[in-house]
Coordinates of C-alpha atoms in Angstrom, one line a residue:
Chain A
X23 CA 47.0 20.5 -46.2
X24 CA 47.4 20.9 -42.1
X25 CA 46.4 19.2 -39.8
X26 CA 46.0 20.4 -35.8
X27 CA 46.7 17.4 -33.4
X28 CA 43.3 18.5 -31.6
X29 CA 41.5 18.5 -35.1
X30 CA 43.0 14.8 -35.5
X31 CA 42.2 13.7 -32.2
X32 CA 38.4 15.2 -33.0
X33 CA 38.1 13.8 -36.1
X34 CA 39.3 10.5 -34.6
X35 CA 37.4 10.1 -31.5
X36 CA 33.7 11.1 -34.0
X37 CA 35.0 8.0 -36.6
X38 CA 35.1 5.7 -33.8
X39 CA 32.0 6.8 -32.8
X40 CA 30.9 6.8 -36.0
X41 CA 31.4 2.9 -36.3
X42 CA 30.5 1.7 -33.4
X43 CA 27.0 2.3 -34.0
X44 CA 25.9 -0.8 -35.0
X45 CA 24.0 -1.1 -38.6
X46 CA 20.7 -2.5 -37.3
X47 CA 20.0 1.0 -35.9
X48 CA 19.6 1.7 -39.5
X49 CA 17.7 -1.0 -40.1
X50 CA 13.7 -0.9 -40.8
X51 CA 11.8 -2.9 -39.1
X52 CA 9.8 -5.1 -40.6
X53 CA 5.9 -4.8 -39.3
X54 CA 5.8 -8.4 -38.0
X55 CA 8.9 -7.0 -35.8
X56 CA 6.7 -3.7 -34.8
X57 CA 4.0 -6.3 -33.8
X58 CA 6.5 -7.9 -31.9
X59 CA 7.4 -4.9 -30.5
X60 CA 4.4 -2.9 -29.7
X61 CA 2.8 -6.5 -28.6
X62 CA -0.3 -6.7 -30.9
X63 CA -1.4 -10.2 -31.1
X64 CA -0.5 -12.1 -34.0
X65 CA -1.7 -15.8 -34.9
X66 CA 1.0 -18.9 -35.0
X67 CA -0.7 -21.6 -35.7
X68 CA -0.2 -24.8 -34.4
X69 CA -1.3 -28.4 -34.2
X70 CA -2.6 -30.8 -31.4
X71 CA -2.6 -34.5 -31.9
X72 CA -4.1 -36.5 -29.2
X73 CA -2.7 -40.2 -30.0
X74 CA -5.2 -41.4 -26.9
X75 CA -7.8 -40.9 -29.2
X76 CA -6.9 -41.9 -32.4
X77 CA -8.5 -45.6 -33.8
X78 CA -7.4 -45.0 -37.4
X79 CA -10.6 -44.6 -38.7
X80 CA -8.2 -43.0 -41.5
X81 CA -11.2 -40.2 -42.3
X82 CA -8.6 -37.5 -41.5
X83 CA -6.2 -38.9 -45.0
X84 CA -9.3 -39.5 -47.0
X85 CA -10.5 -35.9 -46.4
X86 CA -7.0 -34.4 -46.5
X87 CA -6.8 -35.9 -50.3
X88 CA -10.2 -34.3 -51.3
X89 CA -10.0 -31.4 -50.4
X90 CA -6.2 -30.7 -51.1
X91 CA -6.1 -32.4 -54.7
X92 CA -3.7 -34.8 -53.7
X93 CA -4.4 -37.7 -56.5
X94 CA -6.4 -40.4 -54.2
X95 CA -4.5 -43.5 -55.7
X96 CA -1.2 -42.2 -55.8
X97 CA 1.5 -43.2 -52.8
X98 CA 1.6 -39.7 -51.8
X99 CA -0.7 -38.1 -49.2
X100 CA 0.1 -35.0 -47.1
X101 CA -1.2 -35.9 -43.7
X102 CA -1.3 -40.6 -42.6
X103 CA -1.5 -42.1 -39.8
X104 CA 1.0 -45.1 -38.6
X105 CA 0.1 -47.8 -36.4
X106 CA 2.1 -48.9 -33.9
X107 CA 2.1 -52.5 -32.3
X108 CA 4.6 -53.7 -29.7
X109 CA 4.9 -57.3 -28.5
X110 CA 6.2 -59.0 -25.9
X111 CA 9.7 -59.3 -27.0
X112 CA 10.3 -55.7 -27.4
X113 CA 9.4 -55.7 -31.1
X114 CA 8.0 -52.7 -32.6
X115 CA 5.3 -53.7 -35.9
X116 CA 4.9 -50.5 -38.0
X117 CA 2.6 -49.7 -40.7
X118 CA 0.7 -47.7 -42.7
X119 CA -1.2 -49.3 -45.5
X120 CA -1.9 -46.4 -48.3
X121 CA -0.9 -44.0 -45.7
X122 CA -4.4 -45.2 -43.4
X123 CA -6.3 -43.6 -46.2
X124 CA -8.8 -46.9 -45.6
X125 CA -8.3 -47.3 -42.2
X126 CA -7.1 -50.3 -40.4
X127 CA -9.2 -53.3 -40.9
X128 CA -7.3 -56.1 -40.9
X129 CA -4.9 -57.3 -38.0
X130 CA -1.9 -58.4 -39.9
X131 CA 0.3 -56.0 -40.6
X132 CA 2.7 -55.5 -43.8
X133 CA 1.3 -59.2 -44.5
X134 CA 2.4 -60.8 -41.3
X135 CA 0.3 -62.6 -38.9
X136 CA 1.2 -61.5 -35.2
X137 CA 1.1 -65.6 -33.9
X138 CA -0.6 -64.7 -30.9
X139 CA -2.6 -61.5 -29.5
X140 CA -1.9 -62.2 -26.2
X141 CA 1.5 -61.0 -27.0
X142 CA 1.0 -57.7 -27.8
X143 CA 1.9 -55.3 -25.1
X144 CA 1.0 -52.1 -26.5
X145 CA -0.6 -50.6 -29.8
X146 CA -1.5 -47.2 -30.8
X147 CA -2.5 -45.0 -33.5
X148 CA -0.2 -42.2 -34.7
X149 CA -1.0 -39.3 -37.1
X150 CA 1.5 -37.4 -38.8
X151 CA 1.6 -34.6 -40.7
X152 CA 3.9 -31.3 -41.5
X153 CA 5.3 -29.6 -38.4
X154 CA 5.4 -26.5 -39.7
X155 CA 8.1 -25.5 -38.1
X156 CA 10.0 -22.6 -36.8
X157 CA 13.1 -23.1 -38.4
X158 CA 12.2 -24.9 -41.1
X159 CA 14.8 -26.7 -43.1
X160 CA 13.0 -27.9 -45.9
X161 CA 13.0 -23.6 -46.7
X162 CA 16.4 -22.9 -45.7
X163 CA 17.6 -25.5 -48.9
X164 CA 15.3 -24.3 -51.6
X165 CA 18.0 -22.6 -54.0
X166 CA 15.0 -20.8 -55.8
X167 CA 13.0 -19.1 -53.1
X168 CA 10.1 -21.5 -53.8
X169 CA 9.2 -22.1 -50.0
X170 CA 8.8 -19.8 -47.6
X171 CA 7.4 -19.3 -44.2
X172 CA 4.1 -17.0 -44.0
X173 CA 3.8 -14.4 -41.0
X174 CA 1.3 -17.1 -38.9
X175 CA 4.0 -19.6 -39.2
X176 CA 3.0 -22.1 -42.3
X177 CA 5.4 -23.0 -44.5
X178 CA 4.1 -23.4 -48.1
X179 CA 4.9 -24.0 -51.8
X180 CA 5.2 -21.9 -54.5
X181 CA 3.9 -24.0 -57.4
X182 CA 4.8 -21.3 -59.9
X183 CA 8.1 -20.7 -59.1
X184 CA 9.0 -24.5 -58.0
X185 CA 11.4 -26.0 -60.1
X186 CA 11.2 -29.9 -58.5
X187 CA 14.4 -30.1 -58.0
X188 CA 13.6 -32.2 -54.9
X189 CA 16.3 -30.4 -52.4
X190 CA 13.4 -30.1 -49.7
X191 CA 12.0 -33.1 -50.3
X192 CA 15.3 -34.9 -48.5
X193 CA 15.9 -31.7 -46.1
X194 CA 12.9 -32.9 -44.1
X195 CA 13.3 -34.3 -41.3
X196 CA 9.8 -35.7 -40.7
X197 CA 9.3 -36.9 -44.7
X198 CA 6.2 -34.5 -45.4
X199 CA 7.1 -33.9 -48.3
X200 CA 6.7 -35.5 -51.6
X201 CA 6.4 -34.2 -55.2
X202 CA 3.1 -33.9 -56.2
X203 CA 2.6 -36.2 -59.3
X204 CA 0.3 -33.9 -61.2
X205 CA 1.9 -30.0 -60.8
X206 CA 5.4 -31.4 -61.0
X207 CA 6.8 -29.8 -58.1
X208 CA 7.1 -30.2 -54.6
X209 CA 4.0 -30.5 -52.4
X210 CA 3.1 -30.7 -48.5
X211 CA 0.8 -29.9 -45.5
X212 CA -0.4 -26.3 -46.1
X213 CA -2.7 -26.4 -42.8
X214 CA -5.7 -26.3 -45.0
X215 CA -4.4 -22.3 -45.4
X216 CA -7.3 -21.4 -47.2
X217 CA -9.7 -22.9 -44.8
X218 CA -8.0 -21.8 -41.3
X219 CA -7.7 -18.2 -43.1
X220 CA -11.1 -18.0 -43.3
X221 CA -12.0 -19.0 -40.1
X222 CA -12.3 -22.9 -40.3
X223 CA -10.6 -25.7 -39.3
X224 CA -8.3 -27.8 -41.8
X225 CA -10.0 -31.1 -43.5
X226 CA -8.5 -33.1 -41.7
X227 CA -9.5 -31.5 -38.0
X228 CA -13.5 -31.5 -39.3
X229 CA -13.1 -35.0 -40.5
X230 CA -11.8 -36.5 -36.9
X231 CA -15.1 -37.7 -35.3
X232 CA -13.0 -38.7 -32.2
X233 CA -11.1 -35.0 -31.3
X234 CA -7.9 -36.7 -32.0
X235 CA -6.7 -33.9 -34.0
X236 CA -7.2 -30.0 -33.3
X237 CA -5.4 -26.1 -34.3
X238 CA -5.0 -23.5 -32.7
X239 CA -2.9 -20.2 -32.5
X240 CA -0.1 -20.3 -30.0
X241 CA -0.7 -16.8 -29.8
X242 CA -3.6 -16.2 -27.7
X243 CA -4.0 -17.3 -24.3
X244 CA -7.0 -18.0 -24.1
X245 CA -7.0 -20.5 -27.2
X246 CA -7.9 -24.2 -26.0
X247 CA -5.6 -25.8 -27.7
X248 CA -2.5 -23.5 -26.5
X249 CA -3.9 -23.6 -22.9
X250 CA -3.5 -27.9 -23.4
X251 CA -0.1 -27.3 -25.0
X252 CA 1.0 -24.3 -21.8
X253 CA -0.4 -26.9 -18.7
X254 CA -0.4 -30.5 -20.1
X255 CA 2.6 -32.4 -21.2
X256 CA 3.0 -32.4 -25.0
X257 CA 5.9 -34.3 -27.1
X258 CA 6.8 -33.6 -30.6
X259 CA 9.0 -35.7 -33.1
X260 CA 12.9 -35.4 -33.5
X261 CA 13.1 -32.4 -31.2
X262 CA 16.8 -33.2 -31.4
X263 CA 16.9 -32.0 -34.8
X264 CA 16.2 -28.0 -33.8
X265 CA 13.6 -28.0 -36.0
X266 CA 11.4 -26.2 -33.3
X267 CA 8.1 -28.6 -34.7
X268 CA 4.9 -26.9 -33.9
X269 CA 2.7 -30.2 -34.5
X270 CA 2.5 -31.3 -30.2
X271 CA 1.7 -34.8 -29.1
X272 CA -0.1 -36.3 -26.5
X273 CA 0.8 -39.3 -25.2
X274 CA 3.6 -39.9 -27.7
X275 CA 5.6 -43.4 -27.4
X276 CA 9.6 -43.6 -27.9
X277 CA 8.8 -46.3 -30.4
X278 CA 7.3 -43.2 -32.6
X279 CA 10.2 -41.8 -34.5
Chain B
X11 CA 43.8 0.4 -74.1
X12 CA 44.3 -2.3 -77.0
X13 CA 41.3 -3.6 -78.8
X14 CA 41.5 -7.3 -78.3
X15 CA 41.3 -6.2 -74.3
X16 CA 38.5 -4.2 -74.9
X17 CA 36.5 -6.0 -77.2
X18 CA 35.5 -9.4 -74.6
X19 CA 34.7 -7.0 -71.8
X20 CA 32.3 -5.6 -74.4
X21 CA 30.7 -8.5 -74.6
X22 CA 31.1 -9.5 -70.6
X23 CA 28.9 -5.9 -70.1
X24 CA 26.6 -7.1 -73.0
X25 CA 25.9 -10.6 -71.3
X26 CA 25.6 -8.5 -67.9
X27 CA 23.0 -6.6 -69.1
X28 CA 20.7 -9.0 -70.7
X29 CA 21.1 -11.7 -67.4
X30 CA 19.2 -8.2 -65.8
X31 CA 16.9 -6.9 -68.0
X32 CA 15.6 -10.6 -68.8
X33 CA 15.3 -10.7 -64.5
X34 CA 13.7 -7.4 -64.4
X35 CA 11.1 -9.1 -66.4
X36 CA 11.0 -12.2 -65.6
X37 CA 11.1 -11.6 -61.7
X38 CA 7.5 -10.7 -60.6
X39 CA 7.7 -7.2 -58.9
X40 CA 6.5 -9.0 -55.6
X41 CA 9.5 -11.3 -55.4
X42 CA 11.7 -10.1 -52.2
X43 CA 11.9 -10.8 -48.2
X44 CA 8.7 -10.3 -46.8
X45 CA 9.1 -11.1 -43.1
X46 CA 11.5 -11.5 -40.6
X47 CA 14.7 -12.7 -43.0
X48 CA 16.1 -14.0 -46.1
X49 CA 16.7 -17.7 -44.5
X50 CA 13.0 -18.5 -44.6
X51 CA 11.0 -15.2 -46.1
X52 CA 12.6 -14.9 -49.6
X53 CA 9.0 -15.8 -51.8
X54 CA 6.4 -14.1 -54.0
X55 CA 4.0 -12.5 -52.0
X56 CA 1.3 -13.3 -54.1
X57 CA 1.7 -17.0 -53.5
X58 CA 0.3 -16.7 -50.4
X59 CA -3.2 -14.8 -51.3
X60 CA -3.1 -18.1 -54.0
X61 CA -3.1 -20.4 -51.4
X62 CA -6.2 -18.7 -49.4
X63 CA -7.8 -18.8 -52.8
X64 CA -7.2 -22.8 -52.9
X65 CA -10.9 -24.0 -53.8
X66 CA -13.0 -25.3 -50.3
X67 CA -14.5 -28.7 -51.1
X68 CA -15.9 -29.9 -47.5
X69 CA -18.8 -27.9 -46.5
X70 CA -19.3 -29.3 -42.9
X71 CA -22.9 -30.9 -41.3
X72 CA -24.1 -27.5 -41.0
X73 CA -24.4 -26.9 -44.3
X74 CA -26.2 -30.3 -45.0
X75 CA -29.0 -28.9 -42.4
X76 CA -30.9 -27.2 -44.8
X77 CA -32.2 -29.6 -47.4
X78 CA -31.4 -33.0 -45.2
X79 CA -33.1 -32.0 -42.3
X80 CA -34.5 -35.5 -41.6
X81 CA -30.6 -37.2 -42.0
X82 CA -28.8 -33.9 -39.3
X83 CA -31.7 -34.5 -36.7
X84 CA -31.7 -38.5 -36.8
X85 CA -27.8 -38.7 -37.2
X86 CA -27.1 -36.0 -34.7
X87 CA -28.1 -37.4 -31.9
X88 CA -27.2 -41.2 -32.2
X89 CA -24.1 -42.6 -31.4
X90 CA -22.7 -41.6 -35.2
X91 CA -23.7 -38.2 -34.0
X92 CA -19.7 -37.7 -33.6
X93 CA -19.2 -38.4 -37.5
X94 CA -19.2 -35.4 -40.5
X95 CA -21.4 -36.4 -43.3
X96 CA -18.8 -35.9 -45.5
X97 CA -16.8 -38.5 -44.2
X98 CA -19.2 -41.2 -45.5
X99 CA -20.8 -39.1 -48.5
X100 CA -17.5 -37.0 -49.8
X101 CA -16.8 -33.4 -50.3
X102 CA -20.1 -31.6 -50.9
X103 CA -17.9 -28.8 -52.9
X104 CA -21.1 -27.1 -55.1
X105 CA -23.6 -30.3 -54.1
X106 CA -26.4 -29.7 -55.0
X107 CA -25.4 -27.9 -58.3
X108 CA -22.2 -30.0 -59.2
X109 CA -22.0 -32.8 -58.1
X110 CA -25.6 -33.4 -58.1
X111 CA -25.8 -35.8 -55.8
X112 CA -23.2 -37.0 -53.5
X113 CA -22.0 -40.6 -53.6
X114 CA -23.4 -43.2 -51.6
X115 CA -21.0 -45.9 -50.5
X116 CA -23.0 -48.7 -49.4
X117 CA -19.8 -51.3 -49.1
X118 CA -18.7 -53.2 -46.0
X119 CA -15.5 -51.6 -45.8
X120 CA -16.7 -48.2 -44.7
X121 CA -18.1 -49.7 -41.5
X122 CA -15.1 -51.6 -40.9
X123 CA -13.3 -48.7 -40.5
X124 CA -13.9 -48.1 -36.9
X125 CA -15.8 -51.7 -36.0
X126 CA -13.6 -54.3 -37.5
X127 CA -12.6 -55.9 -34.6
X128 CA -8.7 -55.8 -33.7
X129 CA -6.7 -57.5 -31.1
X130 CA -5.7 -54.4 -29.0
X131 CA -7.3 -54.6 -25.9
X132 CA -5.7 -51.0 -24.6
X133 CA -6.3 -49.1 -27.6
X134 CA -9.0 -46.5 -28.2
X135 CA -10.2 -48.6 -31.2
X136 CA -11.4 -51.1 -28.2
X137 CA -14.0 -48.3 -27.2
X138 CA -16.3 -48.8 -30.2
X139 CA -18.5 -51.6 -30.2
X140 CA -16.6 -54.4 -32.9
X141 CA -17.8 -56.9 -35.3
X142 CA -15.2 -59.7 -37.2
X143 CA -15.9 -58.5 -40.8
X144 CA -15.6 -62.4 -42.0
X145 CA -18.0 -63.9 -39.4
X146 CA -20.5 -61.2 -39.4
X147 CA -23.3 -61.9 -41.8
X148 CA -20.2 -61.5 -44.7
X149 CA -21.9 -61.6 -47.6
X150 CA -24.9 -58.8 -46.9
X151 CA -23.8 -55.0 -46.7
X152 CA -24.2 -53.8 -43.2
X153 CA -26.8 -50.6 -44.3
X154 CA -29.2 -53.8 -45.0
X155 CA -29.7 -54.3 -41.2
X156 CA -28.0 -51.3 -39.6
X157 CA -29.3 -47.4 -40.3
X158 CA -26.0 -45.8 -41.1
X159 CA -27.3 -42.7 -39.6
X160 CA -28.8 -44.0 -36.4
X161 CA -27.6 -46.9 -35.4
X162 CA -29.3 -48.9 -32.5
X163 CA -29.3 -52.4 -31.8
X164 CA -32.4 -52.1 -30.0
X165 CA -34.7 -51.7 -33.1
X166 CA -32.4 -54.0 -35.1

């Protein structure tokens, strides 16, 4: 076999050429990526909590459990609401009796008498639920492909192919998730998907007579909800974490963790 | 090559070809990356037409207008106006058909929700007129003297 020095130096130069084309032009794109691209609107939903408004009427966890299944006696709940007092001396009573499925009725809290209300220097309501975040790492640990992100940003649960082994239970972050004592496998905050797929709101939004809670789509401009989160300022929990959350505060407290 | 070399690489191929014909069936066709990556789109498509099929229990107040006229118009505007039926009744889910008809919870506790009285002079909860649930009129349930549905202390 022979071998010209210009065919070599041809043959060369096209190999090197050849390689340095990088894979992802070979790459398909996937249509949420041609959306991207071609910048046809899509839907990300996301969630507004107002805690100015809250009074932990607890309606929100009594309709999240109806309508989602979630066994009503159980210690589990997908969505609760914490309240927060502060005293005087800097001290921070938290708590959350059945996750505020029954609201708040009685002033002591976790049993304990606060001696005197004239030293309590702030108190608020907080509701909590999934984040559904953008990189979510309660998905990134499930060994079996279980949990997965949709193309409108919910993460959800596949109860079929859920094995319980709990991984993504202690990934999050937030604790959203707990394993759901009747299916056997784990179990969270879908966004009411099969409510805001079909146009609604989740339980939990229709049950707030107060406005405290609200969805929306990130998406569109227009959106009231993404307009609040674009020109108001808007916390969310643990940022720190780079979760990237997608459940935005109002008037969030440090004391919240 | 000898046989006693051959013979477990036989069996290696034998065990590598059942671990993939049982996944072949056992795998659901849809099973794959559907999205942007493997890190948080590795799932069974189906799943997520499941989830939109996940049975609706709350109807909303609009749907309540058609047979409870009367309760809408009186509730909607007084100052429960705010509140979703539901809230108070439960999920209508097939109501009237199954469940008949909804509950009615005529106990204290409901109320005290939003008007027990609490210390917390700067919280939103101090917005809604409050009661002390042990001082007032304890042993009566409040729907004796109040009108869940249009509340007004001015006809008592």
């Amino acid at each position: 076999m022979s071998c010209s020095r210009r065919k070599l130096l041809k043959s060369a130069m096209t190999a090197t050429l050849a390689a340095s084309l990088p894979i992802s032009a070979f790459r398909f794109l996937s249509p949420a990526e041609c959306r991207a691209a071609t910048g046809t609107e899509g839907t990300r939903w996301v969630f507004l909590i107002d805690t100015n408004k809250c009074v932990g009427c607890g309606f929100c966890v009594k309709a999240c459990k109806k309508e989602n299944e979630i066994p009503y006696d159980a210690p589990v709940t997908r969505t609760w609401v914490e309240r927060y007092v502060v005293t005087e001396d800097r001290k921070t009573h938290i708590d959350s009796p059945m996750g505020g499925r029954d609201g708040f009725i009685d002033p002591k809290i976790r049993g304990e008498e606060l001696v005197d209300p004239e030293n309590i220097a702030k108190t608020f309501f907080v509701p909590k639920l999934c984040n559904q975040c953008d990189n979510p790492p309660c998905v990134q640990v499930c060994p079996v492909g279980a949990t997965y992100q949709t193309g409108d940003g919910v993460t959800l649960v596949d109860r079929e192919w859920c094995i319980g082994c709990g991984y993504c239970i202690m990934a999050c972050p937030y604790g959203v998730r707990f394993f759901h004592p009747v299916h056997r496998v784990a179990d969270k905050c879908t966004f009411c998907y099969h409510l805001i797929s079909k146009g609604r709101q989740t339980a939990c939004v229709d049950a707030c007579p107060f406005g405290a809670r609200r969805i929306g789509n990130l998406l569109d401009q227009d959106d009231p909800v993404t307009r609040i989160i674009m020109t108001e300022r808007v916390a969310v929990l643990k940022d720190e974490y780079g979760t990237k959350p997608q459940a935005f505060y109002l008037g969030l407290d440090r004391n919240v963790r | 090559m000898k046989n006693h070399v051959l013979r477990p690489l036989w069996i290696v191929l034998a065990v590598i070809i059942l671990i993939l014909t049982a996944r072949h069936f056992m795998v659901p066709n849809n099973f794959g990356v559907h999205g942007e990556g493997f890190t948080y789109n590795f799932h069974r498509l189906s799943n997520v037409e499941e989830w939109r099929n996940f049975k609706v229990k709350y109807q909303g107040r609009e749907y309540c207008r058609d047979c409870h006229d009367a309760n809408v118009e009186s509730s909607a505007g007084s100052k429960h106006g705010a509140i979703q039926c539901e809230n108070c009744h439960g999920p209508a889910i097939d109501h009237p058909d199954d469940p008949e008809t909804l509950d009615i919870d005529t106990g204290r506790e409901l109320c005290l929700r939003c008007h027990a009285a609490l210390p917390y002079p700067d919280n939103p909860r101090a917005r809604i007129i409050s009661i002390d649930g042990d001082l007032h009129n304890p042993d009566t349930d409040c729907i004796e003297c109040h009108d869940p549905h249009n509340p007004d202390l001015e006809e008592g």
